[in-house]
Short mmCIF file of C-alpha atoms in Angstrom, two decimals:
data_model
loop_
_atom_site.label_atom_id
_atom_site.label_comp_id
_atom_site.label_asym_id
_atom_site.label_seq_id
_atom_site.Cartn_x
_atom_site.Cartn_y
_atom_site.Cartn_z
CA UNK A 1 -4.44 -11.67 21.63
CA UNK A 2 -2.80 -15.20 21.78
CA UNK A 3 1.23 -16.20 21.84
CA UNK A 4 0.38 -17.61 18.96
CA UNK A 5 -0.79 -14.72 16.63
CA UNK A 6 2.41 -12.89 18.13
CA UNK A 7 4.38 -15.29 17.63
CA UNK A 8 3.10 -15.56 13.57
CA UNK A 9 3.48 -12.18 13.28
CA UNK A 10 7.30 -11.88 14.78
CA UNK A 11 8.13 -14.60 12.41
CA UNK A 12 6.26 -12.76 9.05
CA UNK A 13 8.10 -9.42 9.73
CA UNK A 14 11.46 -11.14 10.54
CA UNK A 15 11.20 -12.90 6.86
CA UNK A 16 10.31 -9.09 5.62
CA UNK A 17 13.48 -8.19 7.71
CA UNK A 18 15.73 -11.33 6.07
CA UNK A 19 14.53 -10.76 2.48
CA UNK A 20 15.43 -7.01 2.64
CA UNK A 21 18.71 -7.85 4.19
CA UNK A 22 18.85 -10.52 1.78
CA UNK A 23 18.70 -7.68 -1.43
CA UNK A 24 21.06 -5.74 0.82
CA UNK A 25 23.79 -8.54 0.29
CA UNK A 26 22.49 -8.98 -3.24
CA UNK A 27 23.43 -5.59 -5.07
CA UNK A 28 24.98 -3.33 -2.03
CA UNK A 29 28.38 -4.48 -1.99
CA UNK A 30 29.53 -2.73 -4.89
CA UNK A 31 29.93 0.84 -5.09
CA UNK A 32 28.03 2.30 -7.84
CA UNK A 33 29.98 3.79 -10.67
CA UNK A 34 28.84 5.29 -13.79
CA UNK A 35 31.33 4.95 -17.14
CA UNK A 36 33.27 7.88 -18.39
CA UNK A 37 31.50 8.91 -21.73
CA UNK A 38 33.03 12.15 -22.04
CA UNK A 39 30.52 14.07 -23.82
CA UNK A 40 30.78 17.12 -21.47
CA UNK A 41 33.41 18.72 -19.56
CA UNK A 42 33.03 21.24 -16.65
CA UNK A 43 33.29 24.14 -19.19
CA UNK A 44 29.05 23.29 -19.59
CA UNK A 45 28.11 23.53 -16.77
CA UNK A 46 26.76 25.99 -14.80
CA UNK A 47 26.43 25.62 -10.46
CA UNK A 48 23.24 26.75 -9.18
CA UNK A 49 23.46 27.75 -5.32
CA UNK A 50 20.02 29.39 -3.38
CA UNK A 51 21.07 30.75 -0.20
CA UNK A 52 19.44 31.86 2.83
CA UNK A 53 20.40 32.52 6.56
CA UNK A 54 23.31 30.07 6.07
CA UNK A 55 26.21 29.96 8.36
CA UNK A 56 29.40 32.93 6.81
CA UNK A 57 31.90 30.11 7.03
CA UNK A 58 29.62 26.76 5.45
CA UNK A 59 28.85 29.61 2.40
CA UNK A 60 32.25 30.72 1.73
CA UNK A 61 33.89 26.84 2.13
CA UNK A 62 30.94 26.02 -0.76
CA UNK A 63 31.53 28.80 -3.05
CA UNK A 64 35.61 28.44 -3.03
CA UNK A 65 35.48 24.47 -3.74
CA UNK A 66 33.15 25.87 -7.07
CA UNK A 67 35.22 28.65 -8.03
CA UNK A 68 37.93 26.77 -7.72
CA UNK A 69 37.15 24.92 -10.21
CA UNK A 70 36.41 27.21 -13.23
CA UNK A 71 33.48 26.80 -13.62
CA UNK A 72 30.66 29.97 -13.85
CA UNK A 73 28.14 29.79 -10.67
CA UNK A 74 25.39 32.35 -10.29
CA UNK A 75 24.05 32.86 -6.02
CA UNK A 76 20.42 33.21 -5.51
CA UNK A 77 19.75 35.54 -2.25
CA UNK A 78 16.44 34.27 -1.16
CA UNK A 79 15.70 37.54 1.01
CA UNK A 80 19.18 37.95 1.98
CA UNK A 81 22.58 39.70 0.86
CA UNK A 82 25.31 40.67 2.82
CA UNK A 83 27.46 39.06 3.22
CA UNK A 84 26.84 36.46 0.16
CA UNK A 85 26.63 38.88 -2.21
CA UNK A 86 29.87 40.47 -1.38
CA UNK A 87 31.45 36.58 -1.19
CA UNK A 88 30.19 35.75 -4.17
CA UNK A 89 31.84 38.93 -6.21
CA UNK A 90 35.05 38.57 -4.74
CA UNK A 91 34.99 34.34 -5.68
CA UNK A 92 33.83 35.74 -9.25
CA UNK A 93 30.17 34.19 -9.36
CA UNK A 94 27.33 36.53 -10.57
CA UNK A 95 24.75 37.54 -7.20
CA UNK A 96 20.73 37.67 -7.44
CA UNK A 97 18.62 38.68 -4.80
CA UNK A 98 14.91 37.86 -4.59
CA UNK A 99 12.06 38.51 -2.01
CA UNK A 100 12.08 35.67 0.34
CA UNK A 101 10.16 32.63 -1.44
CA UNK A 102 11.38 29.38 -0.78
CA UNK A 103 14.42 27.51 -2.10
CA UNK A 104 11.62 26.36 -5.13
CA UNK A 105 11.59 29.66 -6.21
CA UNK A 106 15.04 30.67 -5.71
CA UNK A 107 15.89 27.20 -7.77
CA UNK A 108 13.83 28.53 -10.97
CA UNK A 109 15.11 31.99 -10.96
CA UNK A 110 18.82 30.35 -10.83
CA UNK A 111 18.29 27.63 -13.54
CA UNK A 112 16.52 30.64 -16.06
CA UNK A 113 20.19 32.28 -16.46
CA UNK A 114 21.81 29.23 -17.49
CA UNK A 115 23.03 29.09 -20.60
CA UNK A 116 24.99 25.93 -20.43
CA UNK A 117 24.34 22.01 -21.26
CA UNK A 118 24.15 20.83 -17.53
CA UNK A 119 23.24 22.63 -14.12
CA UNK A 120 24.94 21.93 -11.14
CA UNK A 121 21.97 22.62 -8.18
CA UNK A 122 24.08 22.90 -4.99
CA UNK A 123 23.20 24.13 -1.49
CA UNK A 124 24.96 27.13 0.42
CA UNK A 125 26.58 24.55 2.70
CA UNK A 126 27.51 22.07 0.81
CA UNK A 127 31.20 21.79 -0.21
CA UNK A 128 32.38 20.01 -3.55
CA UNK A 129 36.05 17.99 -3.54
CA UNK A 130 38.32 19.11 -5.99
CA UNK A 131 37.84 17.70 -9.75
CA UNK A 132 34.01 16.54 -8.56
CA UNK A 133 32.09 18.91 -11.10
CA UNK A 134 34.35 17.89 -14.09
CA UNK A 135 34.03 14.15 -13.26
CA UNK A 136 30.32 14.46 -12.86
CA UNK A 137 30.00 16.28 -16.59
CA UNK A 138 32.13 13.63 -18.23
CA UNK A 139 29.66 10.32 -17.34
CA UNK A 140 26.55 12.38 -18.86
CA UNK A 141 24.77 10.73 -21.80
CA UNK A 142 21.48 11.48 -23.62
CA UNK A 143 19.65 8.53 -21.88
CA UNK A 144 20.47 10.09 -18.10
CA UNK A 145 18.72 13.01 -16.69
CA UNK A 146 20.24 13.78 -13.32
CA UNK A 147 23.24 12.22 -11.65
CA UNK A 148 23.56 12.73 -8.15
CA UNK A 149 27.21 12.28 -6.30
CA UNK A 150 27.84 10.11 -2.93
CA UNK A 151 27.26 12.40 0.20
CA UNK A 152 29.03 12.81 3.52
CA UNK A 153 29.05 14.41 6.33
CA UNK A 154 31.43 17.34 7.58
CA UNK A 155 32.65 16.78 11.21
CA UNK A 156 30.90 18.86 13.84
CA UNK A 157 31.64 19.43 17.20
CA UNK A 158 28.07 17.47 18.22
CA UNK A 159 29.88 14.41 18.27
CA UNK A 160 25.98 12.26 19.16
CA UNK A 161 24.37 14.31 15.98
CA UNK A 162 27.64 13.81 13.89
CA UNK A 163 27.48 9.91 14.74
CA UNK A 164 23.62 9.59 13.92
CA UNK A 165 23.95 11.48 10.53
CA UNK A 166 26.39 9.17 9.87
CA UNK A 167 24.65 6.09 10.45
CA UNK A 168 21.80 7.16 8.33
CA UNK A 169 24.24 8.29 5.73
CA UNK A 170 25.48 4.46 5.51
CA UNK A 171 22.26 2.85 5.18
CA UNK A 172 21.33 5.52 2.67
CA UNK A 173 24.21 4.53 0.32
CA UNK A 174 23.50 1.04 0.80
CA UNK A 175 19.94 1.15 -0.65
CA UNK A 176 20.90 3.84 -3.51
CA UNK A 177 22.90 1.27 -4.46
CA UNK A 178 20.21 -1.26 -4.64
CA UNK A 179 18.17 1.12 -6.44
CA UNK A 180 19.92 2.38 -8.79
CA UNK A 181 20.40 -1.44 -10.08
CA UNK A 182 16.65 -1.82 -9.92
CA UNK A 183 14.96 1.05 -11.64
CA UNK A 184 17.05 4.08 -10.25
CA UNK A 185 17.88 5.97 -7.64
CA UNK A 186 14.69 7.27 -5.19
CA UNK A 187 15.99 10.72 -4.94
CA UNK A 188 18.51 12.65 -6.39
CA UNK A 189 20.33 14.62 -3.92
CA UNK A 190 19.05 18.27 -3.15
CA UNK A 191 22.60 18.99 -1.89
CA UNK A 192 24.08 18.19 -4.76
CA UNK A 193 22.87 16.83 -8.38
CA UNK A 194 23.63 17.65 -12.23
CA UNK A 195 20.96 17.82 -14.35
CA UNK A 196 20.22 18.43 -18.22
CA UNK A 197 19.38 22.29 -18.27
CA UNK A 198 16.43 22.03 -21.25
CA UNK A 199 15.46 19.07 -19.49
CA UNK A 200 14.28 20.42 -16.00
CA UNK A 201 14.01 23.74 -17.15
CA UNK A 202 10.74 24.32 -18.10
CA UNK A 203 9.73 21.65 -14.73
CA UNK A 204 11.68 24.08 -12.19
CA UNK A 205 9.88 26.55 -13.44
CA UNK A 206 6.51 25.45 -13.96
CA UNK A 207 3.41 26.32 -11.89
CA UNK A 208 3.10 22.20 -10.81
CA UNK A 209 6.41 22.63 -9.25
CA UNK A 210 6.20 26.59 -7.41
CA UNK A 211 2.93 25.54 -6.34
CA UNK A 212 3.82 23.47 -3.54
CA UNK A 213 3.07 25.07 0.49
CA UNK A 214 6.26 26.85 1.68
CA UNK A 215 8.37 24.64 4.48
CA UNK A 216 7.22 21.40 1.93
CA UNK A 217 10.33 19.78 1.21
CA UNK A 218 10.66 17.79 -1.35
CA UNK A 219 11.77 19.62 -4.57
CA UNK A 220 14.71 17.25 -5.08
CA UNK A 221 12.23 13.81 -4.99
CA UNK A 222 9.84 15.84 -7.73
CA UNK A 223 12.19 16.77 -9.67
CA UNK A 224 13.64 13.01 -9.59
CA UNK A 225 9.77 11.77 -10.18
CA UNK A 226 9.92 13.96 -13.15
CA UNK A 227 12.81 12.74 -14.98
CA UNK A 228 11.77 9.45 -14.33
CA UNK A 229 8.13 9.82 -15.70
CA UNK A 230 9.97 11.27 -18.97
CA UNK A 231 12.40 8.07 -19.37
CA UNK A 232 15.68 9.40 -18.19
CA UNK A 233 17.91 7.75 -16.02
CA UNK A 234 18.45 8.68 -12.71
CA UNK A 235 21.76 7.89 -11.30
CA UNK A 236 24.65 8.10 -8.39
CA UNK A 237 28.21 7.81 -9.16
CA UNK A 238 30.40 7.09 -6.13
CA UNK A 239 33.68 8.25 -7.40
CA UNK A 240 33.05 11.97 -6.64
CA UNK A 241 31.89 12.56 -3.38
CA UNK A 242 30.42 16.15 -1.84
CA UNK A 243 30.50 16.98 1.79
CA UNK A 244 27.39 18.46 3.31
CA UNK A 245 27.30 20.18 7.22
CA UNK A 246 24.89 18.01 9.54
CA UNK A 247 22.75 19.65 11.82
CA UNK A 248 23.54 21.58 14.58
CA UNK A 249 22.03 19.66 17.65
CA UNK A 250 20.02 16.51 18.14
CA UNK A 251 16.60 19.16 17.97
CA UNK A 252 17.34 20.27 14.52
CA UNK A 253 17.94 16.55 14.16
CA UNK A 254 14.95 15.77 15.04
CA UNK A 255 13.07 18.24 12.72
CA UNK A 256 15.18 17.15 9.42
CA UNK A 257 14.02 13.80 10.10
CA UNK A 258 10.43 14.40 10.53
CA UNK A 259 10.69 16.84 7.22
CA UNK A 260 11.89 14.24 5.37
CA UNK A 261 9.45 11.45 6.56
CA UNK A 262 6.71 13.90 6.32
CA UNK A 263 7.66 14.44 2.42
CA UNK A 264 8.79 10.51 1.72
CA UNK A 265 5.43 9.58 2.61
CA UNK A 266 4.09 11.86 0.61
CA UNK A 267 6.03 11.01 -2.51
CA UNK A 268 5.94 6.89 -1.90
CA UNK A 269 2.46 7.02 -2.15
CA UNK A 270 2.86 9.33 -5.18
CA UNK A 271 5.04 6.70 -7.19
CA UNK A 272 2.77 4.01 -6.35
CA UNK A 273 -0.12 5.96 -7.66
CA UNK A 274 1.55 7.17 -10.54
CA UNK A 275 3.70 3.62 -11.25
CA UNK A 276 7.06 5.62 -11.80
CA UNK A 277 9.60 2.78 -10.92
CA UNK A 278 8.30 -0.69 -12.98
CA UNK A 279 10.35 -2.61 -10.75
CA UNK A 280 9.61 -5.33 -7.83
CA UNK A 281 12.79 -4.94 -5.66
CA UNK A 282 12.70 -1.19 -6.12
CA UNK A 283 9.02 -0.94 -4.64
CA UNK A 284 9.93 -3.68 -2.11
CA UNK A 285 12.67 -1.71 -0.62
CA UNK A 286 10.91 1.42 -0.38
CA UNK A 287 7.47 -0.26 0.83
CA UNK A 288 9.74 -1.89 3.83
CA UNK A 289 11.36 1.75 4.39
CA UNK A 290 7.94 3.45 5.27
CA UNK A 291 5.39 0.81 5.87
CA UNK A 292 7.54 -1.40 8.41
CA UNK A 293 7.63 1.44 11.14
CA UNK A 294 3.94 1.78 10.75
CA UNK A 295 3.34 -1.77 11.16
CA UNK A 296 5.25 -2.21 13.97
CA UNK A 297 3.93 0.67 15.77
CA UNK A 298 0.45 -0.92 15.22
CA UNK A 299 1.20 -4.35 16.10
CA UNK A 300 3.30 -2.84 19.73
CA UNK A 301 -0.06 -0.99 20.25
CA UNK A 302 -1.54 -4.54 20.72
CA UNK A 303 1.01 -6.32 22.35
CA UNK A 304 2.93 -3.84 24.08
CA UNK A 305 2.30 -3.83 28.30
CA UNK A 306 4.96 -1.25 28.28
CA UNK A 307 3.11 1.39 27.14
CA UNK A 308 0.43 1.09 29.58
CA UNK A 309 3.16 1.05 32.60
CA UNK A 310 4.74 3.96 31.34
CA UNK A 311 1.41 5.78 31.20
CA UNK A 312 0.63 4.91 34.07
CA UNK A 313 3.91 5.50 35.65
CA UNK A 314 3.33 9.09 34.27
CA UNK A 315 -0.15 9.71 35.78
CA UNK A 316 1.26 8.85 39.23
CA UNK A 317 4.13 11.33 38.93
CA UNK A 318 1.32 14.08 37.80
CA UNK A 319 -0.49 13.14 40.81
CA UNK A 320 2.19 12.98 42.91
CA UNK A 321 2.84 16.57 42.31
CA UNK A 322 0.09 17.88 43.04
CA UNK A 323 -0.48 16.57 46.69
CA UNK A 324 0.83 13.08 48.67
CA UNK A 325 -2.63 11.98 49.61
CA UNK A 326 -3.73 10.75 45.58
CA UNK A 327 -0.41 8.39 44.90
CA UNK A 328 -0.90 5.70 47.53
CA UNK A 329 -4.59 5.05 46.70
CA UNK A 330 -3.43 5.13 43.13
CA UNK A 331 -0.88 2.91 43.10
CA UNK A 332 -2.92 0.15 45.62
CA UNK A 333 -6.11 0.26 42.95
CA UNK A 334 -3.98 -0.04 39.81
CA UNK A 335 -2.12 -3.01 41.68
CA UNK A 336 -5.09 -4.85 42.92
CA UNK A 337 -6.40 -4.22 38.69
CA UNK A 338 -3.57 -5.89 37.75
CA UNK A 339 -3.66 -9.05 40.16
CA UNK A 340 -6.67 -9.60 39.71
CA UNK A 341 -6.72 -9.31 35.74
CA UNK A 342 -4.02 -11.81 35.72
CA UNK A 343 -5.42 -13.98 38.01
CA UNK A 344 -8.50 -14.50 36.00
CA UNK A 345 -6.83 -14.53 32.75
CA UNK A 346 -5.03 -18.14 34.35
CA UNK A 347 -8.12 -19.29 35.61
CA UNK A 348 -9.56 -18.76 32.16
CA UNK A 349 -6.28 -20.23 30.41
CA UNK A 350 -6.43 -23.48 32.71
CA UNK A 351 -10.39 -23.98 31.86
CA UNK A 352 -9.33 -23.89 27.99
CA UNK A 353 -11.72 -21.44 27.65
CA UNK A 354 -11.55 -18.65 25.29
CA UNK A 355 -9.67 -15.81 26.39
CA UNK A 356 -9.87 -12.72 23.70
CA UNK A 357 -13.47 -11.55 24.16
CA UNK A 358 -13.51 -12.09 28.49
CA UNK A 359 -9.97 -10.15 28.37
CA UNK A 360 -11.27 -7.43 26.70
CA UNK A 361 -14.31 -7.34 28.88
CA UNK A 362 -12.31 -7.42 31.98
CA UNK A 363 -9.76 -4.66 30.39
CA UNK A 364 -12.59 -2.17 29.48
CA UNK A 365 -14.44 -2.57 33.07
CA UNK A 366 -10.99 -1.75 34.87
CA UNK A 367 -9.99 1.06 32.96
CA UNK A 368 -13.47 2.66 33.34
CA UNK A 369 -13.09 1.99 37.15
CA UNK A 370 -9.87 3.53 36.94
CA UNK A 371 -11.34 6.10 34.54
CA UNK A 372 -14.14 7.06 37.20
CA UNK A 373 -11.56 7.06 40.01
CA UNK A 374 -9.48 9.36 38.58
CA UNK A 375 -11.80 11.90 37.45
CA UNK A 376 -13.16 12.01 41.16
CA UNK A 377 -9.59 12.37 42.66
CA UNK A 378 -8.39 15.25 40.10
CA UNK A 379 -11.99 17.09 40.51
CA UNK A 380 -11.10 16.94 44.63
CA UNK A 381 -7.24 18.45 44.03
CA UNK A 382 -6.59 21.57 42.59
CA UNK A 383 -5.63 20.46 38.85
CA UNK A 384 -4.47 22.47 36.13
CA UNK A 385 -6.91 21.60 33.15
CA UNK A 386 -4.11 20.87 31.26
CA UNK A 387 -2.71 18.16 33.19
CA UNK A 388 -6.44 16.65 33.67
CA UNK A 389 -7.03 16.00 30.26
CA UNK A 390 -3.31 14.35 29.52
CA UNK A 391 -3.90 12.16 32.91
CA UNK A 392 -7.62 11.36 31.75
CA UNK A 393 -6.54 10.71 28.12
CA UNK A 394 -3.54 8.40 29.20
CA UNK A 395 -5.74 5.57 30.54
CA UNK A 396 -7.82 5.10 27.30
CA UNK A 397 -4.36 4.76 25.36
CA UNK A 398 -3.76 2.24 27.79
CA UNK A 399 -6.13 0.30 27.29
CA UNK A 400 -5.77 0.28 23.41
CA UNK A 401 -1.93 -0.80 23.90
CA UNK A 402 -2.73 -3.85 26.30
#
């Protein structure tokens, strides 16, 4: 691969980079705000919360900052009770418990006993500030279908995790505000969004939406998909802001994050198909969100020598481990590889010749030498099978990533 197709495709994803940054600068410096309207108070609504296995403390913070308030709230046990039913009761909400199901599930049965205009669908450990619910109610309008308020982050002791949720929180904001000026808002919150009752109602609890595999998120992105599909706006307003608990440690982390990649995939590809979001810089932003990472990760798979060392540094520590005799013969023949690949890749450059299809050639009749050589040193130590195949299946990954 030549310094010059590298170098062409640096410079295409830095002007993908510029122009995103560019929209950034465009419509993310102003908070988004929705205007007053006054059409509904707090009296009509009615706060939704499915709970399960949540923290004592997180579920009782969430249910005072809604009682206090004045507003009715109903509690959906999803396999669980005490000690939220017995919270709930003493706050004054009304307590149902179902067999375990899924928050889906727990979601419908909540949303069937409301009898008001607007449903508030909150989570167990979410908390609301003071005067949020009646602020949300007043900007409600027949065009808008769900309006979703600006999340943050409690403070945890995990002061890495606490930092990172942070940092995503900030970029989030920044492109719901670009979106919602372009064609909406991707998602409204599943920690905390009003929505028209006789709107989603008969959605929530529709066979379509309780179909979906258990440990699928994603109910909050459907039901936004939804209200789009049927004309209503989707919106965030900024002046009321909710505070949500972050996860525990950098594992959990690591599993929201691949939950919610695993379902935004899922859904992009879902408004593309079904052409939800008419709008340009709406589809740009969200095609640079998921299809960047996988670009990138293609194009390092190319161009990326540091893959291959690491691999390779990896395969000598296996080795190493399991006797002394394997690493110095290793490390010599991988050396010599090296040298002499680029040695000959000069030679080749000074001749003006053409190097892509020699390279490869060169690569391929290494790596099988290497390939060979390591199968005969593993089969001659005493090798778990398990760490044969990951030292036999590094060197073909190497070879894709140089």
């Amino acid at each position: 691969m030549s310094i010059e197709y590298i170098n062409d495709v640096d410079e295409a994803f830095s002007l993908l980079s510029i122009t995103y940054f560019l929209i950034l600068f465009l419509f993310a410096r102003s908070p988004v705000k929705q205007p007053q309207v006054n059409r509904y108070s707090s009296k009509d609504v009615t706060v939704v919360i499915p709970v399960y296995r949540e923290d004592e403390g997180l579920f009782l913070d969430t249910v005072k900052s809604v009682a206090s308030q004045g507003v009715r709230f109903v509690v959906i046990g999803d396999g669980c009770s005490s000690p939220y039913k017995e919270i709930t009761s003493v706050l004054g909400g009304e307590f149902l418990e179902i067999p375990h199901s899924g928050k889906r599930r727990a979601l419908a049965e909540g949303v069937k006993r409301v009898r008001t205009p607007l449903v508030l669908l909150l989570d167990s450990d979410t908390v609301v500030e003071q005067g949020g619910i009646e602020k949300l109610a007043s900007k409600f309008d027949d065009s808008i279908g769900g309006i979703t308020p600006l999340v943050e982050e409690l403070t945890t002791s995990n002061s890495s995790v606490y930092l990172i949720s942070k940092v995503l929180s900030f970029f989030r904001k920044l492109n719901n505000r670009v979106l919602s000026k372009n064609g909406g808002i991707m998602v409204l919150n599943g920690q905390c969004s009003l929505f028209k009752t006789d709107v989603i109602l008969p959605f929530i609890t529709s066979h379509e939406f309780l179909r979906t595999k258990e440990g699928f998120i994603g109910d909050d992105r459907e039901i936004t998909i939804f209200l789009k599909e049927k004309g209503y706006k989707v919106v965030q307003d900024e002046d009321v802001r909710v505070f949500t608990s972050p996860p525990r440690d950098f594992n959990s982390l690591l599993k929201q994050m691949t939950r919610w990649f695993r379902a935004g995939y899922y859904y992009y590809v879902q408004e593309l198909k079904r052409k939800v979001t008419p709008n340009p810089i709406y589809y740009y932003v969200l095609s640079y969100w998921y299809l960047l990472p996988i670009l990138l990760t293609i194009e390092y798979m190319y161009t990326g020598f540091d893959l291959g060392y690491h691999l390779i540094r990896t395969t000598e520590h296996i080795l190493e481990s399991q006797g002394n005799l394997g690493l110095p013969i290793l490390s010599d023949l991988l050396a010599f590889k090296r040298a002499l690949v680029i040695f000959s890749v000069r030679l080749i450059k000074m001749a003006k010749s053409e190097v892509t299809s020699f390279d490869i050639f060169l690569k391929l009749a290494y790596s099988i030498v290497d390939f060979i050589f390591l199968g005969v040193l593993i089969s001659s130590m005493k090798t778990r099978i398990r760490d044969s195949i990951y030292v036999l299946s590094a060197f073909p990954v190497m070879f894709m990533s140089s």
